[in-house]
Amino acid sequence: VVAFQASLFAVRMGFPYEDLTTQNSLSLYSKWLNESCQPNYWKNVVPDSSKSCGPYKRPEKVICKEEETISQRSVHNHDTIGMVVIGASGTVASGTSTNGAVHKIPGRVGDSPIAGAGSYADSTAGGAAATGDGDVMMRFLPSFQAVEYMRMGTDPTVACQKVISRIRKYAPKFFGAVICANTTGSYGAACNKIPGFTQFHFMVSSPLLSQPTEQVVDCI
């Protein structure tokens, strides 16, 4: 459930309806309008979404162009938080927040709430979480696929690399990364190398470490 229907569902479940508008959000919205509604994620519409705020409609003739994901969704406008946790009893859990890209199309559903896309966990195999261009990644369910690789005995780092390579085969310019951890506590990560994004940083905490430690992997 998304957009208005999600709000209606929440109200019916007892949550109070309140206006979340702030002076800061109003300022951001005004600036967005004054800049011809940029950034803008509408594609294959008229009028030209790079120059107009719409309303939009489908053109008579659709011309599909190769998606330049890095231009709008990049290391500079993402703040997704993904996490994989292995409890003392061996239970594995994973989760991810939605990203920080603003002004997305109303009603859009990203990868975070899609099981197996933004994150996935199975206490018999491990867990994984993904970040990046969700519109690309949720077509491939990278978190689910990584867990299945680990179930077959694949090392977490290799599992992450395999799902990144699989996506890159069809969307070479996509922006994204995946973290993986198996039931023994081994972990790894991988990211797709594109201009401006050549390394991925992530944090690791375990009883074997005196404090949380930052890890860095080179993108492939």
Short mmCIF file of C-alpha atoms in Angstrom, two decimals:
data_model
loop_
_atom_site.label_atom_id
_atom_site.label_comp_id
_atom_site.label_asym_id
_atom_site.label_seq_id
_atom_site.Cartn_x
_atom_site.Cartn_y
_atom_site.Cartn_z
CA VAL A 1 0.00 0.00 0.00
CA VAL A 2 1.49 3.36 -1.03
CA ALA A 3 0.67 7.06 -1.23
CA PHE A 4 -2.85 8.13 -0.15
CA GLN A 5 -4.06 4.59 0.45
CA ALA A 6 -1.13 3.97 2.81
CA SER A 7 -2.13 7.02 4.85
CA LEU A 8 -5.76 5.92 4.89
CA PHE A 9 -4.75 2.44 6.06
CA ALA A 10 -2.64 3.92 8.86
CA VAL A 11 -5.52 6.10 10.07
CA ARG A 12 -7.87 3.12 10.09
CA MET A 13 -5.32 1.24 12.19
CA GLY A 14 -5.39 3.98 14.81
CA PHE A 15 -2.48 6.23 13.87
CA PRO A 16 -3.27 9.96 14.18
CA TYR A 17 -3.29 11.96 10.95
CA GLU A 18 -0.92 14.91 11.12
CA ASP A 19 0.65 17.35 8.69
CA LEU A 20 4.35 16.55 8.33
CA THR A 21 5.11 19.75 6.39
CA THR A 22 7.89 21.88 7.86
CA GLN A 23 9.39 25.23 6.92
CA ASN A 24 12.42 23.36 5.59
CA SER A 25 10.33 21.05 3.39
CA LEU A 26 8.34 24.02 2.08
CA SER A 27 11.60 25.79 1.23
CA LEU A 28 12.94 22.73 -0.60
CA TYR A 29 9.70 22.39 -2.52
CA SER A 30 9.69 26.06 -3.55
CA LYS A 31 13.29 25.80 -4.72
CA TRP A 32 12.41 22.67 -6.71
CA LEU A 33 9.51 24.44 -8.43
CA ASN A 34 11.70 27.45 -9.26
CA GLU A 35 14.26 25.14 -10.87
CA SER A 36 11.73 23.62 -13.29
CA CYS A 37 11.09 20.69 -10.96
CA GLN A 38 14.62 19.27 -11.02
CA PRO A 39 15.63 16.59 -10.12
CA ASN A 40 12.83 14.85 -12.00
CA TYR A 41 12.39 11.11 -12.50
CA TRP A 42 9.66 11.11 -15.13
CA LYS A 43 10.75 9.48 -18.41
CA ASN A 44 9.21 9.20 -21.86
CA VAL A 45 6.60 11.89 -21.21
CA VAL A 46 5.48 15.20 -22.66
CA PRO A 47 6.14 17.98 -21.97
CA ASP A 48 9.91 17.48 -21.50
CA SER A 49 10.36 16.60 -17.81
CA SER A 50 13.82 18.18 -17.75
CA LYS A 51 12.29 21.58 -18.49
CA SER A 52 8.72 21.44 -17.22
CA CYS A 53 6.78 20.60 -14.07
CA GLY A 54 4.00 18.94 -16.05
CA PRO A 55 1.33 17.63 -15.79
CA TYR A 56 2.75 14.88 -17.97
CA LYS A 57 1.28 12.38 -20.38
CA ARG A 58 2.53 9.61 -22.59
CA PRO A 59 3.75 10.82 -26.00
CA GLU A 60 2.33 9.36 -29.19
CA LYS A 61 5.74 7.88 -29.99
CA VAL A 62 7.91 6.61 -27.14
CA ILE A 63 11.67 6.78 -27.59
CA CYS A 64 13.53 4.90 -24.87
CA LYS A 65 16.97 6.20 -24.00
CA GLU A 66 19.70 4.47 -22.02
CA GLU A 67 19.24 5.36 -18.38
CA GLU A 68 21.96 7.53 -16.88
CA THR A 69 21.30 6.60 -13.26
CA ILE A 70 24.40 8.26 -11.85
CA SER A 71 23.18 11.70 -12.97
CA GLN A 72 20.27 11.73 -10.52
CA ARG A 73 20.92 8.96 -8.02
CA SER A 74 24.50 9.14 -6.84
CA VAL A 75 26.80 8.99 -3.86
CA HIS A 76 25.84 12.60 -3.22
CA ASN A 77 22.08 12.11 -2.74
CA HIS A 78 21.79 8.71 -1.11
CA ASP A 79 21.65 7.93 2.58
CA THR A 80 20.24 4.40 2.62
CA ILE A 81 21.03 2.49 5.80
CA GLY A 82 21.21 -1.28 5.38
CA MET A 83 21.99 -3.74 8.16
CA VAL A 84 22.51 -7.46 8.68
CA VAL A 85 22.48 -8.76 12.27
CA ILE A 86 23.33 -12.21 13.61
CA GLY A 87 21.98 -12.72 17.12
CA ALA A 88 23.57 -14.72 19.92
CA SER A 89 21.13 -17.58 19.26
CA GLY A 90 22.03 -17.62 15.56
CA THR A 91 18.93 -15.83 14.31
CA VAL A 92 19.67 -13.64 11.29
CA ALA A 93 17.82 -10.40 10.58
CA SER A 94 18.27 -7.72 7.94
CA GLY A 95 16.69 -4.43 7.04
CA THR A 96 17.13 -1.25 5.04
CA SER A 97 15.80 2.27 5.13
CA THR A 98 14.52 4.03 2.06
CA ASN A 99 17.03 6.30 0.36
CA GLY A 100 17.51 10.04 0.49
CA ALA A 101 16.55 10.94 -3.08
CA VAL A 102 13.87 13.64 -2.95
CA HIS A 103 11.02 14.56 -5.30
CA LYS A 104 10.38 11.00 -6.46
CA ILE A 105 7.21 10.28 -8.44
CA PRO A 106 4.14 10.09 -6.12
CA GLY A 107 3.08 6.49 -5.55
CA ARG A 108 6.48 5.06 -6.48
CA VAL A 109 7.52 1.91 -4.64
CA GLY A 110 11.26 1.43 -4.23
CA ASP A 111 13.34 -1.61 -3.39
CA SER A 112 13.32 -1.20 0.42
CA PRO A 113 9.86 -2.75 1.02
CA ILE A 114 10.27 -5.45 -1.64
CA ALA A 115 11.31 -8.71 0.02
CA GLY A 116 14.60 -9.91 -1.45
CA ALA A 117 15.45 -6.58 -3.07
CA GLY A 118 16.45 -4.07 -0.39
CA SER A 119 17.18 -6.80 2.15
CA TYR A 120 16.67 -10.47 2.90
CA ALA A 121 17.55 -12.85 5.74
CA ASP A 122 17.31 -16.56 6.42
CA SER A 123 18.64 -17.94 9.70
CA THR A 124 19.76 -21.12 7.93
CA ALA A 125 21.98 -19.26 5.45
CA GLY A 126 22.65 -15.59 6.20
CA GLY A 127 21.48 -12.11 5.33
CA ALA A 128 22.09 -9.33 2.82
CA ALA A 129 21.13 -5.70 2.29
CA ALA A 130 21.43 -3.50 -0.78
CA THR A 131 21.73 0.20 -1.54
CA GLY A 132 21.69 2.23 -4.73
CA ASP A 133 19.38 2.51 -7.69
CA GLY A 134 16.38 0.60 -6.40
CA ASP A 135 14.46 0.86 -9.67
CA VAL A 136 17.19 -1.29 -11.24
CA MET A 137 18.03 -3.55 -8.32
CA MET A 138 14.52 -4.68 -7.46
CA ARG A 139 14.30 -6.30 -10.89
CA PHE A 140 17.02 -8.72 -9.79
CA LEU A 141 16.29 -9.29 -6.06
CA PRO A 142 20.01 -9.03 -5.21
CA SER A 143 19.63 -9.58 -1.46
CA PHE A 144 17.65 -12.79 -1.95
CA GLN A 145 20.09 -14.02 -4.60
CA ALA A 146 23.10 -13.31 -2.36
CA VAL A 147 21.56 -15.30 0.49
CA GLU A 148 20.88 -18.19 -1.86
CA TYR A 149 24.52 -18.14 -3.00
CA MET A 150 25.62 -18.29 0.64
CA ARG A 151 23.19 -21.15 1.24
CA MET A 152 25.13 -23.09 -1.42
CA GLY A 153 28.38 -22.42 0.45
CA THR A 154 29.57 -19.36 -1.44
CA ASP A 155 31.76 -16.96 0.53
CA PRO A 156 29.87 -13.75 1.46
CA THR A 157 32.23 -11.50 -0.50
CA VAL A 158 31.91 -13.67 -3.59
CA ALA A 159 28.13 -13.86 -3.14
CA CYS A 160 27.96 -10.06 -3.14
CA GLN A 161 30.22 -9.84 -6.19
CA LYS A 162 28.13 -12.35 -8.10
CA VAL A 163 24.88 -10.43 -7.64
CA ILE A 164 26.54 -7.13 -8.56
CA SER A 165 28.00 -8.72 -11.71
CA ARG A 166 24.59 -10.14 -12.61
CA ILE A 167 22.95 -6.71 -12.46
CA ARG A 168 25.84 -5.01 -14.26
CA LYS A 169 25.47 -7.40 -17.19
CA TYR A 170 22.11 -5.81 -18.01
CA ALA A 171 22.55 -2.32 -16.50
CA PRO A 172 26.28 -1.48 -16.66
CA LYS A 173 25.83 2.10 -15.43
CA PHE A 174 23.73 1.33 -12.38
CA PHE A 175 24.77 2.71 -8.98
CA GLY A 176 24.64 0.14 -6.21
CA ALA A 177 26.26 -1.98 -3.52
CA VAL A 178 25.41 -5.07 -1.45
CA ILE A 179 26.55 -6.27 1.97
CA CYS A 180 26.42 -9.96 2.93
CA ALA A 181 26.94 -12.02 6.10
CA ASN A 182 26.54 -15.75 6.63
CA THR A 183 25.57 -17.71 9.74
CA THR A 184 29.18 -18.21 10.84
CA GLY A 185 29.76 -14.45 11.04
CA SER A 186 31.77 -14.12 7.86
CA TYR A 187 30.89 -11.00 5.89
CA GLY A 188 31.64 -9.15 2.69
CA ALA A 189 30.46 -6.44 0.33
CA ALA A 190 30.64 -5.45 -3.33
CA CYS A 191 29.72 -2.45 -5.46
CA ASN A 192 29.50 -1.55 -9.12
CA LYS A 193 32.31 0.70 -10.32
CA ILE A 194 31.16 3.85 -12.08
CA PRO A 195 32.59 7.39 -12.33
CA GLY A 196 32.54 8.97 -8.89
CA PHE A 197 31.89 5.66 -7.11
CA THR A 198 34.93 3.38 -6.93
CA GLN A 199 34.82 2.24 -3.30
CA PHE A 200 32.16 1.25 -0.79
CA HIS A 201 32.49 1.87 2.96
CA PHE A 202 30.58 -0.13 5.57
CA MET A 203 30.75 -0.76 9.31
CA VAL A 204 31.31 -4.07 11.09
CA SER A 205 30.69 -4.86 14.76
CA SER A 206 31.31 -8.22 16.41
CA PRO A 207 32.42 -9.74 19.75
CA LEU A 208 35.85 -10.23 18.15
CA LEU A 209 36.28 -6.48 17.62
CA SER A 210 36.90 -4.01 20.45
CA GLN A 211 34.75 -1.42 18.67
CA PRO A 212 32.81 -1.00 15.42
CA THR A 213 35.24 -0.90 12.52
CA GLU A 214 34.95 0.72 9.11
CA GLN A 215 35.64 -1.58 6.16
CA VAL A 216 36.31 -0.55 2.56
CA VAL A 217 36.00 -2.58 -0.64
CA ASP A 218 36.99 -1.62 -4.16
CA CYS A 219 34.11 -1.68 -6.61
CA ILE A 220 34.20 -4.25 -9.41
#
